[in-house]
Coordinates of N, CA and C in Angstrom, one line a residue:
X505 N 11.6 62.5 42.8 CA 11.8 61.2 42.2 C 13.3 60.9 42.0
X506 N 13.8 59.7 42.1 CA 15.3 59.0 41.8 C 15.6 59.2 40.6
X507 N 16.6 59.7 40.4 CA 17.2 59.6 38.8 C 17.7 57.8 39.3
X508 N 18.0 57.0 37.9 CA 18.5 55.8 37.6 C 19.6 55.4 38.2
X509 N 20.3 56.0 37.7 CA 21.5 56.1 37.7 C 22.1 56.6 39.0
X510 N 21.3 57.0 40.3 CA 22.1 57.7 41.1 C 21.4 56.1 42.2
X511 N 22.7 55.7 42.8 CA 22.6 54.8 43.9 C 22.2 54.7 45.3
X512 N 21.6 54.2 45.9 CA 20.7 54.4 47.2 C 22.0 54.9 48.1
X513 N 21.9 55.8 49.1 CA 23.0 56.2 50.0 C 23.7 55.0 51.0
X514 N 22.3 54.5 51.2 CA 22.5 52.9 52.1 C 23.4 51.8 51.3
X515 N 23.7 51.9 50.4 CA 24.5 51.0 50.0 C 25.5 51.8 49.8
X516 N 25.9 52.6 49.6 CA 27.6 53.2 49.7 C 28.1 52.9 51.4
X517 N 27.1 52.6 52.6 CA 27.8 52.5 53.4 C 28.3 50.8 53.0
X518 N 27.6 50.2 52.9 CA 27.2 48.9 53.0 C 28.4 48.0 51.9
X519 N 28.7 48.7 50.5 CA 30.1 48.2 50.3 C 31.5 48.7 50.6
X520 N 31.8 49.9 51.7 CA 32.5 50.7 52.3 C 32.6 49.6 53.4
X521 N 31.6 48.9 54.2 CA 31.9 47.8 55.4 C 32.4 46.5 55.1
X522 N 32.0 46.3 53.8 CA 32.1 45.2 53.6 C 33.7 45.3 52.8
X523 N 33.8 46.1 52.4 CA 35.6 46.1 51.8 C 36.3 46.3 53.1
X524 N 36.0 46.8 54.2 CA 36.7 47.2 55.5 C 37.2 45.9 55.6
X525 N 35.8 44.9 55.8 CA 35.5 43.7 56.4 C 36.9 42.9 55.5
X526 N 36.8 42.8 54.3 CA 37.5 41.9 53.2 C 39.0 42.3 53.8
X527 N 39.3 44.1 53.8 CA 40.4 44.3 54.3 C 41.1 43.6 55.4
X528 N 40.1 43.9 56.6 CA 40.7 43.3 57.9 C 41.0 41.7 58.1
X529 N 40.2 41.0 57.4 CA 40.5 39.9 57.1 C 41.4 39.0 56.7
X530 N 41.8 39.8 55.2 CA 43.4 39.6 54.6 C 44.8 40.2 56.0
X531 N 44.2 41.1 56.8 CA 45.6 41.5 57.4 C 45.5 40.2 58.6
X532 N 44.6 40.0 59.1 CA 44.8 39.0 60.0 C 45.3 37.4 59.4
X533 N 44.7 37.4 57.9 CA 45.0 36.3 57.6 C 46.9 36.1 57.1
X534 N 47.5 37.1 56.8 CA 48.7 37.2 57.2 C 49.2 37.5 58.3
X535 N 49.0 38.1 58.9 CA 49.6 37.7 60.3 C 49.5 36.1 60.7
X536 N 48.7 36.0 60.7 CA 48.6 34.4 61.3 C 49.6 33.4 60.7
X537 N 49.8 33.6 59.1 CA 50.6 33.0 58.3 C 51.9 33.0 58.5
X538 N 52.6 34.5 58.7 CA 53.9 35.0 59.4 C 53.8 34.3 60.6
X539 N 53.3 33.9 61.6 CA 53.6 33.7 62.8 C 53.8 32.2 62.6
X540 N 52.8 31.8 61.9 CA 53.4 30.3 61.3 C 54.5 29.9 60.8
X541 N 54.8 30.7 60.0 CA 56.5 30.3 59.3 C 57.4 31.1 60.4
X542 N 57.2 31.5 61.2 CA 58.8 31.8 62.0 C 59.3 30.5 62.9
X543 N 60.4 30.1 62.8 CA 61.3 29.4 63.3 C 61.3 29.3 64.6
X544 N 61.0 29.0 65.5 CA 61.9 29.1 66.9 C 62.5 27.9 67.1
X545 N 63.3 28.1 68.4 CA 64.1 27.6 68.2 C 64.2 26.3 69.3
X546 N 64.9 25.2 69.1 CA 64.3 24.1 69.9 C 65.7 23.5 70.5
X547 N 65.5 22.6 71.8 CA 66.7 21.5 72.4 C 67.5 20.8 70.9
X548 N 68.9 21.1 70.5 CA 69.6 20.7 69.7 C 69.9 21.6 68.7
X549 N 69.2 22.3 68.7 CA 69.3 23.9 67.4 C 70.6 24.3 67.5
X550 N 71.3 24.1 65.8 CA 72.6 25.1 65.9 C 72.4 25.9 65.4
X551 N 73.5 27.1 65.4 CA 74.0 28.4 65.1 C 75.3 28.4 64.4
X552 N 75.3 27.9 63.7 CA 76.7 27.8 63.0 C 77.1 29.2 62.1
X553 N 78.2 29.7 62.3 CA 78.6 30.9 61.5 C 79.9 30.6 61.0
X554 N 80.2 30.4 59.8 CA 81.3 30.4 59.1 C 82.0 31.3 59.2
X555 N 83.5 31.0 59.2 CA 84.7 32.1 59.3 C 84.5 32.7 58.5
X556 N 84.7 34.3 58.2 CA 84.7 35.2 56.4 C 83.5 35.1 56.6
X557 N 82.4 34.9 57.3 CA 80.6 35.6 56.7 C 81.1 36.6 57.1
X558 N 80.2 37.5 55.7 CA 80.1 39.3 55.4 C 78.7 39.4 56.4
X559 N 78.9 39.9 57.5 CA 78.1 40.3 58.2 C 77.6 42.0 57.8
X560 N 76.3 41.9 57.2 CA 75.8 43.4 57.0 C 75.2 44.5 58.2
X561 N 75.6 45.5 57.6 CA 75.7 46.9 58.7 C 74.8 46.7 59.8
X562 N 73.3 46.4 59.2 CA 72.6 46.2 60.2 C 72.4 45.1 61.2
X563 N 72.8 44.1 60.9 CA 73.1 43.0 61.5 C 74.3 43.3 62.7
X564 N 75.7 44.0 62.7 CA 76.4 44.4 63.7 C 76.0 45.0 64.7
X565 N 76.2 44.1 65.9 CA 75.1 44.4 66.8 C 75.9 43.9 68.6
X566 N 76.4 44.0 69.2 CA 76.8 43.3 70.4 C 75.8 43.1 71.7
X567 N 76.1 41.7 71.6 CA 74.5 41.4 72.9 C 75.5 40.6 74.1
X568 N 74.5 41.4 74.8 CA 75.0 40.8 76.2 C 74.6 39.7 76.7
X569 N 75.5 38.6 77.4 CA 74.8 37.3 77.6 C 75.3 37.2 79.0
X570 N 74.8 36.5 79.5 CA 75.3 35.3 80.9 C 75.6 34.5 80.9
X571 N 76.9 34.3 81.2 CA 77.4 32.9 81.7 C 76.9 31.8 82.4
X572 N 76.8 30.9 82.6 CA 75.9 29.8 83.4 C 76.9 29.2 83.9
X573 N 77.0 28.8 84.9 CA 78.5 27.9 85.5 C 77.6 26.4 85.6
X574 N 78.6 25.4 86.1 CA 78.0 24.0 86.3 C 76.5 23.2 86.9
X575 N 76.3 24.3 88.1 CA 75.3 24.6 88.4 C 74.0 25.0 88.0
X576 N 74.4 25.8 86.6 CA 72.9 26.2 85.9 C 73.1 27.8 86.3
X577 N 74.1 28.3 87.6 CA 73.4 29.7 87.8 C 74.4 30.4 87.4
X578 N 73.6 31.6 87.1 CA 74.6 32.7 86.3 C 75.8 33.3 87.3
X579 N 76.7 33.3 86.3 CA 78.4 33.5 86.8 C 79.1 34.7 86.3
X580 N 78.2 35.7 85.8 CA 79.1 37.0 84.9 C 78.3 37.5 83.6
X581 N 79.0 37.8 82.8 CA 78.0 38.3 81.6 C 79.7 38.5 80.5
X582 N 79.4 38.2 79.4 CA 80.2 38.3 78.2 C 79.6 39.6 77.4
X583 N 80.4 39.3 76.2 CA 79.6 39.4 74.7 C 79.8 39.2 73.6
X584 N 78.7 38.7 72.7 CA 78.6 38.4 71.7 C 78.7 39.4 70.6
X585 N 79.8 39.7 69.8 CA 79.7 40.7 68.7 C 79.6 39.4 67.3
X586 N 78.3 40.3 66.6 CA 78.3 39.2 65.3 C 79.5 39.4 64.6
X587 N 80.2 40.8 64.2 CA 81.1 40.8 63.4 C 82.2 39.7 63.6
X588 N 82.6 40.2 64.8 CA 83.6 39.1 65.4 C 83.8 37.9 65.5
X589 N 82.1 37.1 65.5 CA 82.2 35.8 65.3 C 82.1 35.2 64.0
X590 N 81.4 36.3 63.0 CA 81.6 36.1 61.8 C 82.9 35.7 60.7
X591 N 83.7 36.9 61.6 CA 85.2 36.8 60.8 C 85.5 35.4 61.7
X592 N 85.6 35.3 62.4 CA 86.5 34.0 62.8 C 85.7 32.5 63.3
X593 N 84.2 33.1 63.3 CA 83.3 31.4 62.9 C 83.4 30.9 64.6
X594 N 82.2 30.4 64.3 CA 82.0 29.6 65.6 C 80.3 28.6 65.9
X595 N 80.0 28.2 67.0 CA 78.7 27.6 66.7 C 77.6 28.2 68.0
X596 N 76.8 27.9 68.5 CA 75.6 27.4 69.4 C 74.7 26.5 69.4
X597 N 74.8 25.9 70.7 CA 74.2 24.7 70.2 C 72.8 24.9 71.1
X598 N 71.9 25.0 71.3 CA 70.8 24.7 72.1 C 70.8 23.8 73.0
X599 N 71.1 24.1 74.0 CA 70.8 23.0 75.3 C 69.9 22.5 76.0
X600 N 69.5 23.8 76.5 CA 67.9 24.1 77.2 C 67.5 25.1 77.3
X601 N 65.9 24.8 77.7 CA 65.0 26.5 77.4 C 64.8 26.9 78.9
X602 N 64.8 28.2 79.0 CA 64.3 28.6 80.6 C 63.0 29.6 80.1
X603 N 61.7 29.2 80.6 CA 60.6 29.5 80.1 C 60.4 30.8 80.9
X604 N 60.2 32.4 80.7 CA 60.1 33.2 81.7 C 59.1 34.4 80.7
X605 N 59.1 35.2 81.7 CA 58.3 36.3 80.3 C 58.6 36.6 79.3
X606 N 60.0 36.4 79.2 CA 60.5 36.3 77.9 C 61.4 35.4 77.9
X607 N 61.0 34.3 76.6 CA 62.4 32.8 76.7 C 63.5 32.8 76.5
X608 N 63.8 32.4 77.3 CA 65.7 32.5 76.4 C 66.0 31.3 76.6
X609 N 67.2 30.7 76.5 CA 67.8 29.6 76.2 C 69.8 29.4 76.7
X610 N 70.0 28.2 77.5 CA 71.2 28.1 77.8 C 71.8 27.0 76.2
X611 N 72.9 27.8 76.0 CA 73.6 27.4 74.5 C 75.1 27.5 75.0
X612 N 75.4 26.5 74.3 CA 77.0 25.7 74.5 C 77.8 26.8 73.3
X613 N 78.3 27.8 73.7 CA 79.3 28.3 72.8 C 80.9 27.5 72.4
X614 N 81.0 27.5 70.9 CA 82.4 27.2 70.9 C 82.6 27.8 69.5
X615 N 83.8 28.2 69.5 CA 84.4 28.9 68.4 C 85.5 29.8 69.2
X616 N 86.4 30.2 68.1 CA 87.4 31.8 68.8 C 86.8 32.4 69.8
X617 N 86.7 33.6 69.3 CA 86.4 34.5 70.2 C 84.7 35.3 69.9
X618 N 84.3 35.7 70.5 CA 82.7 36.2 70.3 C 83.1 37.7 70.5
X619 N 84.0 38.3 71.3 CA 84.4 40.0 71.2 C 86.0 40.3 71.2
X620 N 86.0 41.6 70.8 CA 87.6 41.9 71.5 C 87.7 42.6 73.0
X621 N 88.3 41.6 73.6 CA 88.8 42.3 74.8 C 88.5 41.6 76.0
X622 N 88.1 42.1 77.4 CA 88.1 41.3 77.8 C 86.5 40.6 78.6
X623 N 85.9 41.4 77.0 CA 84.2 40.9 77.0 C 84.1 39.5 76.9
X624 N 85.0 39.2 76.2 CA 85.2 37.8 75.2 C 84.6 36.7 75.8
X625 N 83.9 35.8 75.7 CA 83.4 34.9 76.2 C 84.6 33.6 76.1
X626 N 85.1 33.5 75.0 CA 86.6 32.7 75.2 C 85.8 31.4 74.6
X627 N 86.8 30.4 74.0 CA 86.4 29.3 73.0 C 85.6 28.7 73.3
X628 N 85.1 28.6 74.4 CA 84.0 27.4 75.2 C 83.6 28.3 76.3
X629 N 81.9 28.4 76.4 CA 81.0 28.9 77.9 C 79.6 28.6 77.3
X630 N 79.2 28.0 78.1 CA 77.6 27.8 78.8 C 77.2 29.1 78.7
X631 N 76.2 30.0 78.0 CA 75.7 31.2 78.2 C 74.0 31.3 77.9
X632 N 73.5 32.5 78.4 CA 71.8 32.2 78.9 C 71.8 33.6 77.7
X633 N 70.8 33.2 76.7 CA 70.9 34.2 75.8 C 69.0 34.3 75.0
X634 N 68.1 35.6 75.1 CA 66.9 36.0 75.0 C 66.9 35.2 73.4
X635 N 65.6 34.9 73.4 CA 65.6 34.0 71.9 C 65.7 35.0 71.0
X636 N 65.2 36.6 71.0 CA 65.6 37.5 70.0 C 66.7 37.4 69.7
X637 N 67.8 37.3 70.7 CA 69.5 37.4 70.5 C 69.4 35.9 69.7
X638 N 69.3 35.0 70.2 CA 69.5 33.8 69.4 C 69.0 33.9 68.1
X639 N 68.0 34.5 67.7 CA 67.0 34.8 66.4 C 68.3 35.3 65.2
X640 N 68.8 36.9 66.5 CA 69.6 37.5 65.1 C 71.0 36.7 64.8
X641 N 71.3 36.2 66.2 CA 72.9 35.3 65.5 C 72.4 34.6 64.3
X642 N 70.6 33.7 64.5 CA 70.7 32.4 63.4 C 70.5 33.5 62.2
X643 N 70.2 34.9 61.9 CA 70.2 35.2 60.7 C 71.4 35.4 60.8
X644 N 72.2 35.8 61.2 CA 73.4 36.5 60.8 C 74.4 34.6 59.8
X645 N 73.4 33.8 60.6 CA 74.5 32.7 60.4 C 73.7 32.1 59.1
X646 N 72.4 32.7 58.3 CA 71.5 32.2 57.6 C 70.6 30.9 57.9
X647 N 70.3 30.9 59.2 CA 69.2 30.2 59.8 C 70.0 29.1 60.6
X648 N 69.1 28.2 61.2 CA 69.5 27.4 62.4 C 69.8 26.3 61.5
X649 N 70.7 25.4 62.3 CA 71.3 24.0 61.4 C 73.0 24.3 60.8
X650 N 73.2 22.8 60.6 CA 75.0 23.3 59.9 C 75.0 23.1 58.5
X651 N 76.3 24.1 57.8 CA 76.0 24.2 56.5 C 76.7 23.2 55.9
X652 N 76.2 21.8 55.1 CA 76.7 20.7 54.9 C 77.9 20.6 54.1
X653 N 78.7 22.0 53.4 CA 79.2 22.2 52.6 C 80.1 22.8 53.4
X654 N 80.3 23.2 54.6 CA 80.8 23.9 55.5 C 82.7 23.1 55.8
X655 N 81.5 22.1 56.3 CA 82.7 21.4 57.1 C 82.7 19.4 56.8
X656 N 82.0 19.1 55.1 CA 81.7 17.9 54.5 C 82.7 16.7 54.9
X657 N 83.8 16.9 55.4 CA 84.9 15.8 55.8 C 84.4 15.1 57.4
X658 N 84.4 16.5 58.4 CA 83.8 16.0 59.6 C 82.7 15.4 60.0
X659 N 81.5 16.1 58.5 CA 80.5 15.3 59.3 C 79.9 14.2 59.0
X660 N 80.8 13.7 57.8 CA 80.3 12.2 57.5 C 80.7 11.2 58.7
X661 N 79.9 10.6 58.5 CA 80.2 9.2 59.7 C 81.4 8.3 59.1
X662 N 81.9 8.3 60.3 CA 83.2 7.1 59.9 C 82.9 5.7 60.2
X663 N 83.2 5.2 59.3 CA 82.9 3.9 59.3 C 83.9 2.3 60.3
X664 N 82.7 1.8 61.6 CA 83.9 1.4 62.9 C 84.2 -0.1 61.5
X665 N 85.6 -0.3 62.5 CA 86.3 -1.7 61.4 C 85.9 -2.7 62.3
X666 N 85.9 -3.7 61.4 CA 84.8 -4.8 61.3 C 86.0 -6.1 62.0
X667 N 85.5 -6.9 63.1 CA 86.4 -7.3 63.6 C 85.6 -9.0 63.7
X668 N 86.6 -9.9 63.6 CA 85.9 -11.0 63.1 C 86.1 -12.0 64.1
X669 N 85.4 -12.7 64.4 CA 85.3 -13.6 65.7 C 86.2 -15.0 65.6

């Protein structure tokens, strides 16, 4: 005979599946949510890094990019060091996307210098860069867009003078 108190075996499986069930549920339902809030990145997306950003240890990173000449086709390879662009500031601007197994994107560099030596990609180059690489510049730069506090003189609109008939 059952003592009271002691529980059918069939239900120890049966809330053991069902907390599985509850579990797997919650991890998919974050995942999906993470994938929702990440950023990518689109035609007009900046990268703005202010001169003097403290670029952290892990963030220092040097990525190799390609140059794009007039034509669209690759012309050499640079590199980008975040430290470097950090201390002396610079931007990317999103141009266009080249859809492949893995996306990357041709971006209008300008600022100083992106390395020392003669990696440097130099004040101005067209370069084809994996959206990862673009991911960690926009952290390094604290996300995509410019910082309106940055540079508040240039980017107000100036107002054209009014010319009378």
């Amino acid at each position: 005979m059952k003592e009271p108190d002691e529980a059918p075996k069939g239900s120890v499986w049966h809330l053991t599946g069902l907390g599985l069930a509850i579990f797997l549920g919650v991890v998919v339902a974050a995942v999906a949510v993470a994938q929702a809030n990440v950023v990518r990145p689109t035609l007009g997306d900046i990268v703005s890094i202010k001169a003097g950003t403290d670029v952290p240890g892990s963030l220092r990173t040097d990525i190799e990019v390609a140059r794009i000449d007039a034509s669209g086709k690759r012309s050499g390879s640079c590199v980008l060091q975040a430290d470097v662009i950090a201390q002396e500031g610079g931007s990317l601007v999103v141009e266009a996307t080249r859809p492949a197994d893995q996306p990357s994107f041709v971006v209008h560099w300008a600022g100083a210098h992106t390395s020392i030596g003669p990696s440097d990609c130099g004040p101005g180059a067209d370069l084809l860069i994996s959206e990862s690489a673009l991911q960690h510049l926009a952290q390094v730069a604290g996300g995509f867009g410019v910082d309106q506090t940055q540079n508040s003189g240039t980017l107000a609109a100036t107002p054209l003078p009014v010319v009378a008939n």
